[in-house]
Every structure is written in C-alpha cells, then in structure tokens.
Amino acid sequence: MRFLSADYIYPLHITPIKEGVIQVSNMGEILNIFTDRCEAPKGKLEIFEGILCPGFVNAHCHLELSHLKGKAEKGKGFLNFVEVIQKRNDFCKDDILEAIDFAEKQMIKNGIVAVGDICNTSDTINQKQKGNLQYYNFIEVFGVDNSKSDEIISEAKILRDKFRKEGMKSTISPHAPYSVPPKLMEEISNSFDKKDEIIIIHNQETEEENQLFEKKSGFFLDWLKKINSTSEIWEKRNSSSDILKEINSGKMLFVHNTFTKKKGISDNYYCTCPKANLYIENSLPDYSIFNVEKLCVGTDSLASNNSLSILEELKIIQENSDFDLNTLLKISSKNGAEALGFSSLGTFEKGKIPGVNLIKKQTTIIKLL
C-alpha cells in the first residue's frame, strides 16, 4: 500500500487538491483521497514535486502502422499520406511485429493505460494478449464499390471475432464518410450487437472532405471518380455529419475534426490528434467549438507522428486553446475512458485502478503505477 502526494492532485472527478494524498493498494486500486497530508500515516507518505493525475487514455491510434514511422514526409497533405499507407504490406512480418512492440512500450513509458486502436489486420493481437494495456479494437472498413459490401463486412466480422475470442473489446467501424457508401454503412450498422459500445470514424481530416460533400467538387471528387466509386457517397450526403443518419449506434467517436465547424458538432465524442494534424495537413482544429466534456485526445500512429505521447499532444492543445490544466487532463484521461467504456480508468475515484502519473514541473512524466 502506498500514500502518494504532490504539489497538486488532479482526481478529475472533483476539483484539484493542493498537497492532497491518494491511498493506493499494491494492485493500484484507489482506496482513499485525503485533502490534507496530516491524514496520511506518518512515515509512509511519499511526496513528489509536480502533479499527480490518472493514467492517460490514447483515444485514437493505429498501432499496426508503427513500422511506417518516418516513411511519410511532413506537410505533403492527406492524399500523399494515403499513398504511404498503401505500402504498409511491403515489409516483412518480423519488422511489423517488432515495431508494434516498440510502440506499445513507448506508450507505457509515456503514462498511457488504455488505447482506442484502429485495426485492419490481426497483427497486434499477440502483443495485446500480454495485457500490458487495455484496448478497444475498432475493425476499420472501407470500400467505395457497392458490389463488394457483403465481402467487406464478412471479412470484418471474422477479424472482429478474432479479437473478441481473446476477450478484447472489438467493434466494426467505418473509416470515413468519403470511403464508405450508404450500403456499406448499413451493413456496418447491421453488424452491431450487445458487445458494441461505441464506433469510431475519421472526420473532416482535410478540407477536401468538406468540399466533396458541400460543393460536390474538388480533388477528393476527382480521386473518387478515378477509382470508380459509387456516386452515392457524395450525392446522398451534403456534409460529413450526414453520416449520423445512417448509423444506428449509441455512441460515436469522431476523430481528427481538423476542419470541423461549430454547426457540425453533435452530442457525440470528438477526438483530436494535434501532432498528426500538423504532420499531415499542418492545421489544427478550432478548439473553442468543442464540448470539453466530450473531447478526447489521441496520438494517431507513428506513421503520422514522431512519438506516442499524450503529454506532447496536450502541449500543442494548450498553446492553441484557452483550456486550463484541469480541462487538459480531463480530455486526456477521464473523457477517453468514458468514451471507450473503461469504467475502472480515468479518475481517482475509490475502487478504480486508473494508473498514476507524475507530471513534473519540467513537463516530464513519470509513471508511478
């Protein structure tokens, strides 16, 4: 059992506590919170400089793309980045698995305790079976040809069930509004069952997506026509948010939202990945438009980032918003845990096992539990 104290404790379900104390079991369970160091047993108190907060939740990642680190050039735009991703299989399996292992270790070192992870393959299953982190696996589907919808959804169910067989959360999810036509979206909705808690979708990561739906023009339209896409993708949708009419699910997590406008915000969860947004499009969202109770933070993949660190993402958000520290920590931990259904994470409430991070004044992080 440990009694941990710092300059401030940020429990995230209540206001920060100056020189507070958290009592933690050997298994990491929060047993109690004290507002005064005098309440802790003498001789057992561990005092640190900095702040204590719950472990971070990386709400959006592509762990299986870790081997593509450095392969995409910065600032070349979204479609250039897509070209790099399409070469993901031009690597030997050992290199892919080694990169996955490295990336997970980096997340653990950086105080991350849970991940919302996009999966197109089963490459990450063996690593995830080790139980180092908690994962919600989103089986990503895309296909612009209506005739292939049945085949695509059948393959997605097989992959989803591989993860579920290992006791992991897994849900079939659409890639993006421009890459999933209404027919495939209907198939995705029909695949939902009682085990599905939330779906994830890339949203307005590039301005070209807005131009496609709102003006029926632009580079995305030319690209989709070139690859023989069904015209229903843009003809039946006037905005990215129209996708809400096609999905029959309880919760949704929209990711990136780099070019989202306030009028397009719904009562769903939103995830920002600022370093990846800067890496690919050199742009950031307008953080003032989001409901901070529904905003989460992700790192995206090492294909679009030089590290997997929520703290580094928070620094970018802090520089480009008016969020106070308590809000920044809530979007990095509490909100992501709620969105992904990790009920034992996110806050220092009694009975939870959220992990404990120490953030020092030099903005370095030490994972205590």
Coordinates of C-alpha atoms in Angstrom, one line a residue:
M1 CA 0.0 0.0 0.0
R2 CA 1.2 3.5 -0.9
F3 CA 0.3 7.0 0.2
L4 CA 1.2 9.4 -2.7
S5 CA 1.2 13.2 -2.5
A6 CA 2.4 16.0 -4.7
D7 CA 2.1 19.8 -5.1
Y8 CA -1.4 19.1 -6.5
I9 CA -3.5 16.1 -7.1
Y10 CA -5.9 16.1 -10.1
P11 CA -8.6 13.5 -9.4
L12 CA -10.6 14.7 -12.4
H13 CA -14.0 13.9 -10.9
I14 CA -13.6 16.6 -8.3
T15 CA -11.5 19.9 -8.2
P16 CA -7.7 19.7 -7.8
I17 CA -6.4 19.3 -4.3
K18 CA -3.3 21.2 -3.1
E19 CA -0.9 18.9 -1.3
G20 CA -3.6 16.1 -1.3
V21 CA -2.9 12.4 -0.8
I22 CA -4.1 9.3 -2.6
Q23 CA -4.1 6.0 -0.9
V24 CA -3.4 3.2 -3.4
S25 CA -3.3 -0.6 -2.9
N26 CA -0.5 -2.8 -4.1
M27 CA -2.8 -3.7 -7.1
G28 CA -3.1 0.0 -8.0
E29 CA -6.7 0.4 -6.7
I30 CA -7.6 3.8 -5.3
L31 CA -8.6 3.3 -1.7
N32 CA -9.0 6.8 -0.5
I33 CA -8.3 10.5 -1.2
F34 CA -7.1 12.9 1.6
T35 CA -7.3 16.6 1.4
D36 CA -4.5 17.1 4.0
R37 CA -1.2 15.3 4.3
C38 CA -1.7 15.1 8.1
E39 CA -4.4 12.5 7.4
A40 CA -1.9 10.0 6.0
P41 CA 0.1 7.7 8.3
K42 CA 3.4 9.1 9.4
G43 CA 6.5 7.6 7.8
K44 CA 4.5 6.2 4.9
L45 CA 3.9 9.4 2.9
E46 CA 5.7 9.7 -0.5
I47 CA 5.9 13.3 -1.5
F48 CA 6.7 14.4 -5.1
E49 CA 7.3 17.7 -6.8
G50 CA 4.7 18.3 -9.6
I51 CA 1.2 17.0 -10.0
L52 CA -0.4 13.5 -9.8
C53 CA -3.1 12.6 -12.3
P54 CA -4.8 9.4 -13.6
G55 CA -3.2 7.4 -16.4
F56 CA -3.7 8.7 -19.9
V57 CA -6.2 7.3 -22.4
N58 CA -5.0 7.4 -26.0
A59 CA -8.4 7.6 -27.7
H60 CA -7.1 7.1 -31.3
C61 CA -4.1 5.1 -32.5
H62 CA -3.1 2.8 -35.4
L63 CA -0.7 0.5 -33.6
E64 CA -0.3 -1.8 -36.6
L65 CA 1.2 1.1 -38.6
S66 CA 4.1 1.6 -36.3
H67 CA 6.6 0.2 -38.8
L68 CA 5.8 3.2 -41.1
K69 CA 7.5 5.7 -38.8
G70 CA 9.3 8.3 -40.9
K71 CA 8.0 6.9 -44.2
A72 CA 5.7 9.8 -44.9
E73 CA 7.0 13.3 -45.4
K74 CA 5.7 16.1 -43.2
G75 CA 3.3 18.6 -44.7
K76 CA 2.7 16.8 -48.0
G77 CA -1.1 16.6 -47.5
F78 CA -3.6 13.8 -46.8
L79 CA -3.6 12.0 -50.2
N80 CA 0.2 11.8 -50.2
F81 CA 0.0 10.3 -46.7
V82 CA -2.6 7.7 -48.0
E83 CA -0.1 6.7 -50.7
V84 CA 2.4 5.8 -48.0
I85 CA -0.2 3.8 -46.0
Q86 CA -1.0 1.8 -49.1
K87 CA 2.6 0.4 -49.0
R88 CA 2.1 -0.9 -45.5
N89 CA 2.4 -4.5 -46.6
D90 CA 5.8 -4.0 -48.3
F91 CA 7.6 -5.1 -45.1
C92 CA 8.4 -8.4 -43.5
K93 CA 6.2 -9.6 -40.7
D94 CA 9.0 -9.6 -38.1
D95 CA 9.7 -5.9 -38.7
I96 CA 6.0 -5.1 -38.3
L97 CA 5.7 -7.0 -35.0
E98 CA 8.9 -5.5 -33.7
A99 CA 7.6 -2.0 -34.4
I100 CA 4.3 -2.8 -32.6
D101 CA 6.2 -4.0 -29.5
F102 CA 8.3 -0.9 -29.6
A103 CA 5.3 1.4 -29.9
E104 CA 3.4 -0.2 -27.1
K105 CA 6.5 0.1 -24.8
Q106 CA 6.7 3.8 -25.7
M107 CA 3.0 4.3 -24.8
I108 CA 3.5 2.6 -21.4
K109 CA 6.6 4.7 -20.7
N110 CA 4.6 7.8 -21.5
G111 CA 1.9 7.0 -19.0
I112 CA -0.8 5.7 -21.3
V113 CA -3.0 3.0 -19.8
A114 CA -5.6 2.4 -22.5
V115 CA -5.9 2.8 -26.2
G116 CA -8.7 3.1 -28.9
D117 CA -6.9 1.2 -31.6
I118 CA -7.8 1.0 -35.3
C119 CA -7.3 -2.5 -36.8
N120 CA -7.2 -3.6 -40.4
T121 CA -5.3 -6.7 -39.6
S122 CA -4.7 -9.2 -36.8
D123 CA -1.0 -8.1 -36.5
T124 CA -1.5 -6.6 -33.0
I125 CA -3.3 -9.5 -31.3
N126 CA -0.3 -11.3 -30.0
Q127 CA 1.1 -8.1 -28.4
K128 CA -2.3 -7.2 -26.9
Q129 CA -2.7 -10.6 -25.4
K130 CA 0.1 -9.7 -23.0
G131 CA -2.3 -7.4 -21.2
N132 CA 0.1 -4.5 -20.8
L133 CA -2.5 -2.0 -21.8
Q134 CA -6.3 -2.0 -22.2
Y135 CA -7.5 -1.8 -25.8
Y136 CA -10.7 -1.1 -27.6
N137 CA -10.2 -2.5 -31.1
F138 CA -12.0 -0.8 -34.0
I139 CA -12.1 -3.0 -37.0
E140 CA -11.9 -0.5 -39.8
V141 CA -13.8 -1.0 -43.0
F142 CA -13.8 1.0 -46.3
G143 CA -14.9 0.2 -49.8
V144 CA -16.2 2.6 -52.4
D145 CA -17.7 -0.1 -54.6
N146 CA -21.2 -1.2 -53.5
S147 CA -20.8 -4.6 -55.2
K148 CA -18.1 -5.5 -52.6
S149 CA -20.1 -4.6 -49.5
D150 CA -21.0 -8.1 -48.5
E151 CA -17.5 -9.4 -48.9
I152 CA -16.0 -6.5 -46.9
I153 CA -18.4 -6.9 -44.0
S154 CA -17.9 -10.7 -43.9
E155 CA -14.1 -10.2 -43.6
A156 CA -14.5 -7.6 -41.0
K157 CA -16.7 -9.9 -38.8
I158 CA -14.0 -12.6 -39.0
L159 CA -11.4 -10.1 -37.8
R160 CA -13.6 -8.7 -35.1
D161 CA -14.3 -12.2 -33.7
K162 CA -10.6 -13.0 -33.6
F163 CA -10.1 -10.1 -31.1
R164 CA -13.3 -11.0 -29.2
K165 CA -12.2 -14.6 -28.9
E166 CA -9.2 -13.2 -26.9
G167 CA -11.5 -11.3 -24.6
M168 CA -10.9 -7.9 -26.1
K169 CA -13.4 -5.2 -27.0
S170 CA -13.9 -5.1 -30.7
T171 CA -16.3 -3.2 -32.9
I172 CA -16.6 -2.9 -36.7
S173 CA -16.3 0.8 -37.7
P174 CA -16.3 2.9 -40.9
H175 CA -13.1 4.5 -42.0
A176 CA -14.6 7.9 -43.1
P177 CA -17.7 9.4 -44.7
Y178 CA -15.9 9.6 -48.1
S179 CA -14.7 6.0 -48.1
V180 CA -17.9 4.2 -47.0
P181 CA -21.0 4.4 -49.2
P182 CA -24.5 4.2 -47.6
K183 CA -24.9 0.5 -48.5
L184 CA -21.8 -0.5 -46.6
M185 CA -22.7 1.9 -43.8
E186 CA -26.0 0.0 -43.5
E187 CA -24.1 -3.3 -43.3
I188 CA -21.9 -1.9 -40.5
S189 CA -24.9 -0.9 -38.5
N190 CA -26.5 -4.3 -39.0
S191 CA -23.3 -5.9 -37.6
F192 CA -23.8 -4.2 -34.1
D193 CA -24.7 -6.4 -31.2
K194 CA -24.8 -6.1 -27.4
K195 CA -21.0 -6.1 -27.2
D196 CA -20.6 -3.0 -29.2
E197 CA -20.3 0.1 -27.0
I198 CA -19.1 2.8 -29.5
I199 CA -17.9 3.2 -33.1
I200 CA -15.2 5.4 -34.4
I201 CA -14.9 7.4 -37.7
H202 CA -12.3 9.7 -39.2
N203 CA -13.9 13.0 -39.7
Q204 CA -13.0 16.2 -41.7
E205 CA -9.3 15.5 -41.5
T206 CA -8.9 17.5 -44.7
E207 CA -10.7 20.5 -46.2
E208 CA -11.2 18.4 -49.4
E209 CA -13.7 16.3 -47.5
N210 CA -15.9 19.3 -46.9
Q211 CA -15.6 20.4 -50.5
L212 CA -16.7 17.0 -51.7
F213 CA -19.9 16.9 -49.7
E214 CA -20.8 20.6 -49.6
K215 CA -19.8 21.7 -53.2
K216 CA -19.6 18.3 -55.0
S217 CA -16.2 19.3 -56.4
G218 CA -12.5 19.2 -55.6
F219 CA -9.7 16.8 -55.6
F220 CA -11.5 14.2 -53.5
L221 CA -14.3 14.1 -56.0
D222 CA -11.8 13.6 -58.9
W223 CA -10.0 10.9 -56.9
L224 CA -13.1 9.0 -56.0
K225 CA -14.3 9.1 -59.6
K226 CA -10.9 7.9 -60.8
I227 CA -11.2 4.8 -58.6
N228 CA -14.7 4.1 -59.8
S229 CA -16.5 4.9 -56.5
T230 CA -20.3 4.8 -56.3
S231 CA -21.6 8.3 -56.7
E232 CA -24.0 7.7 -53.7
I233 CA -21.0 8.7 -51.4
W234 CA -21.3 12.3 -52.4
E235 CA -24.7 12.5 -53.9
K236 CA -26.6 11.3 -50.8
R237 CA -24.6 13.4 -48.3
N238 CA -24.4 17.2 -48.1
S239 CA -22.0 17.2 -45.1
S240 CA -19.8 14.7 -43.2
S241 CA -22.3 14.9 -40.3
D242 CA -25.0 13.3 -42.5
I243 CA -23.3 10.0 -41.7
L244 CA -25.2 10.2 -38.3
K245 CA -28.5 9.5 -40.2
E246 CA -27.0 6.2 -41.5
I247 CA -25.6 4.7 -38.3
N248 CA -27.8 3.0 -35.7
S249 CA -25.5 3.1 -32.6
G250 CA -25.5 4.5 -29.2
K251 CA -22.1 6.4 -29.1
M252 CA -19.8 7.7 -31.8
L253 CA -16.3 9.0 -31.6
F254 CA -15.3 11.4 -34.4
V255 CA -11.6 11.6 -34.9
H256 CA -9.3 14.4 -36.1
N257 CA -12.1 17.0 -36.9
T258 CA -9.4 19.3 -38.2
F259 CA -11.8 21.2 -40.4
T260 CA -15.0 20.8 -38.4
K261 CA -17.2 23.8 -37.9
K262 CA -19.3 24.6 -34.8
K263 CA -22.5 24.0 -36.7
G264 CA -21.4 20.4 -37.4
I265 CA -20.8 19.4 -33.8
S266 CA -23.2 16.8 -32.5
D267 CA -23.8 15.4 -29.0
N268 CA -21.1 12.7 -29.5
Y269 CA -17.5 12.3 -28.5
Y270 CA -14.7 14.0 -30.5
C271 CA -11.0 13.2 -30.6
T272 CA -8.2 15.4 -31.5
C273 CA -4.7 14.3 -32.6
P274 CA -2.9 17.6 -32.9
K275 CA 0.6 16.4 -33.7
A276 CA -0.7 14.2 -36.5
N277 CA -2.8 17.0 -37.9
L278 CA 0.2 19.2 -38.0
Y279 CA 2.3 16.4 -39.5
I280 CA -0.1 15.7 -42.4
E281 CA -2.0 18.9 -43.1
N282 CA -0.2 21.5 -41.0
S283 CA -3.5 22.5 -39.5
L284 CA -5.3 22.3 -36.2
P285 CA -9.0 22.3 -35.2
D286 CA -10.7 25.3 -33.6
Y287 CA -10.7 24.0 -30.0
S288 CA -13.3 26.6 -28.9
I289 CA -16.1 24.7 -30.7
F290 CA -15.9 21.5 -28.8
N291 CA -17.8 20.4 -25.6
V292 CA -14.8 19.8 -23.3
E293 CA -16.8 17.1 -21.5
K294 CA -16.9 15.1 -24.8
L295 CA -13.4 15.9 -26.1
C296 CA -10.7 13.2 -26.1
V297 CA -7.0 13.1 -27.2
G298 CA -5.2 10.6 -29.4
T299 CA -1.8 10.2 -30.9
D300 CA -2.7 8.7 -34.3
S301 CA 0.1 6.4 -35.5
L302 CA 3.8 6.6 -35.7
A303 CA 3.2 6.9 -39.5
S304 CA 2.0 10.4 -38.8
N305 CA 3.8 11.2 -35.5
N306 CA 7.3 11.0 -34.2
S307 CA 6.1 9.8 -30.8
L308 CA 3.1 8.3 -28.9
S309 CA 2.8 10.7 -26.0
I310 CA -0.4 12.2 -24.8
L311 CA 1.5 14.8 -22.8
E312 CA 3.1 16.1 -26.0
E313 CA -0.3 16.4 -27.6
L314 CA -1.5 18.4 -24.6
K315 CA 1.3 20.9 -25.0
I316 CA 0.1 21.6 -28.6
I317 CA -3.5 22.0 -27.4
Q318 CA -2.5 24.2 -24.5
E319 CA -0.7 26.5 -27.0
N320 CA -3.8 26.7 -29.2
S321 CA -6.7 26.9 -26.8
D322 CA -7.7 28.6 -23.5
F323 CA -8.1 25.2 -21.7
D324 CA -6.9 25.2 -18.1
L325 CA -4.8 22.4 -16.7
N326 CA -7.7 20.5 -15.2
T327 CA -9.6 20.6 -18.6
L328 CA -6.4 19.4 -20.4
L329 CA -6.1 16.4 -18.1
K330 CA -9.8 15.6 -18.3
I331 CA -9.7 15.4 -22.1
S332 CA -6.5 13.2 -21.8
S333 CA -7.9 10.7 -19.4
K334 CA -11.4 10.9 -18.0
N335 CA -13.2 11.6 -21.3
G336 CA -11.4 8.9 -23.2
A337 CA -12.1 6.4 -20.5
E338 CA -15.8 7.3 -20.6
A339 CA -16.0 7.2 -24.4
L340 CA -14.3 3.8 -24.7
G341 CA -16.2 2.3 -21.7
F342 CA -13.2 1.7 -19.5
S343 CA -15.1 2.2 -16.3
S344 CA -12.1 1.5 -14.0
L345 CA -9.9 4.2 -15.5
G346 CA -9.9 8.0 -15.9
T347 CA -10.3 9.4 -12.4
F348 CA -9.0 8.8 -8.8
E349 CA -12.4 7.6 -7.6
K350 CA -12.4 4.9 -4.9
G351 CA -12.4 1.4 -6.4
K352 CA -10.9 2.4 -9.7
I353 CA -7.5 1.3 -11.0
P354 CA -6.6 4.2 -13.2
G355 CA -2.8 4.2 -13.0
V356 CA -1.0 7.2 -11.5
N357 CA 1.1 9.6 -13.5
L358 CA 3.5 12.2 -12.0
I359 CA 4.0 15.3 -14.2
K360 CA 7.0 17.2 -13.1
K361 CA 7.4 21.0 -13.4
Q362 CA 9.8 20.5 -16.3
T363 CA 6.8 18.8 -18.1
T364 CA 8.3 15.4 -18.0
I365 CA 6.2 12.4 -17.0
I366 CA 6.9 9.5 -14.6
K367 CA 4.5 6.6 -14.5
L368 CA 4.2 5.7 -10.7
L369 CA 1.6 2.9 -11.0

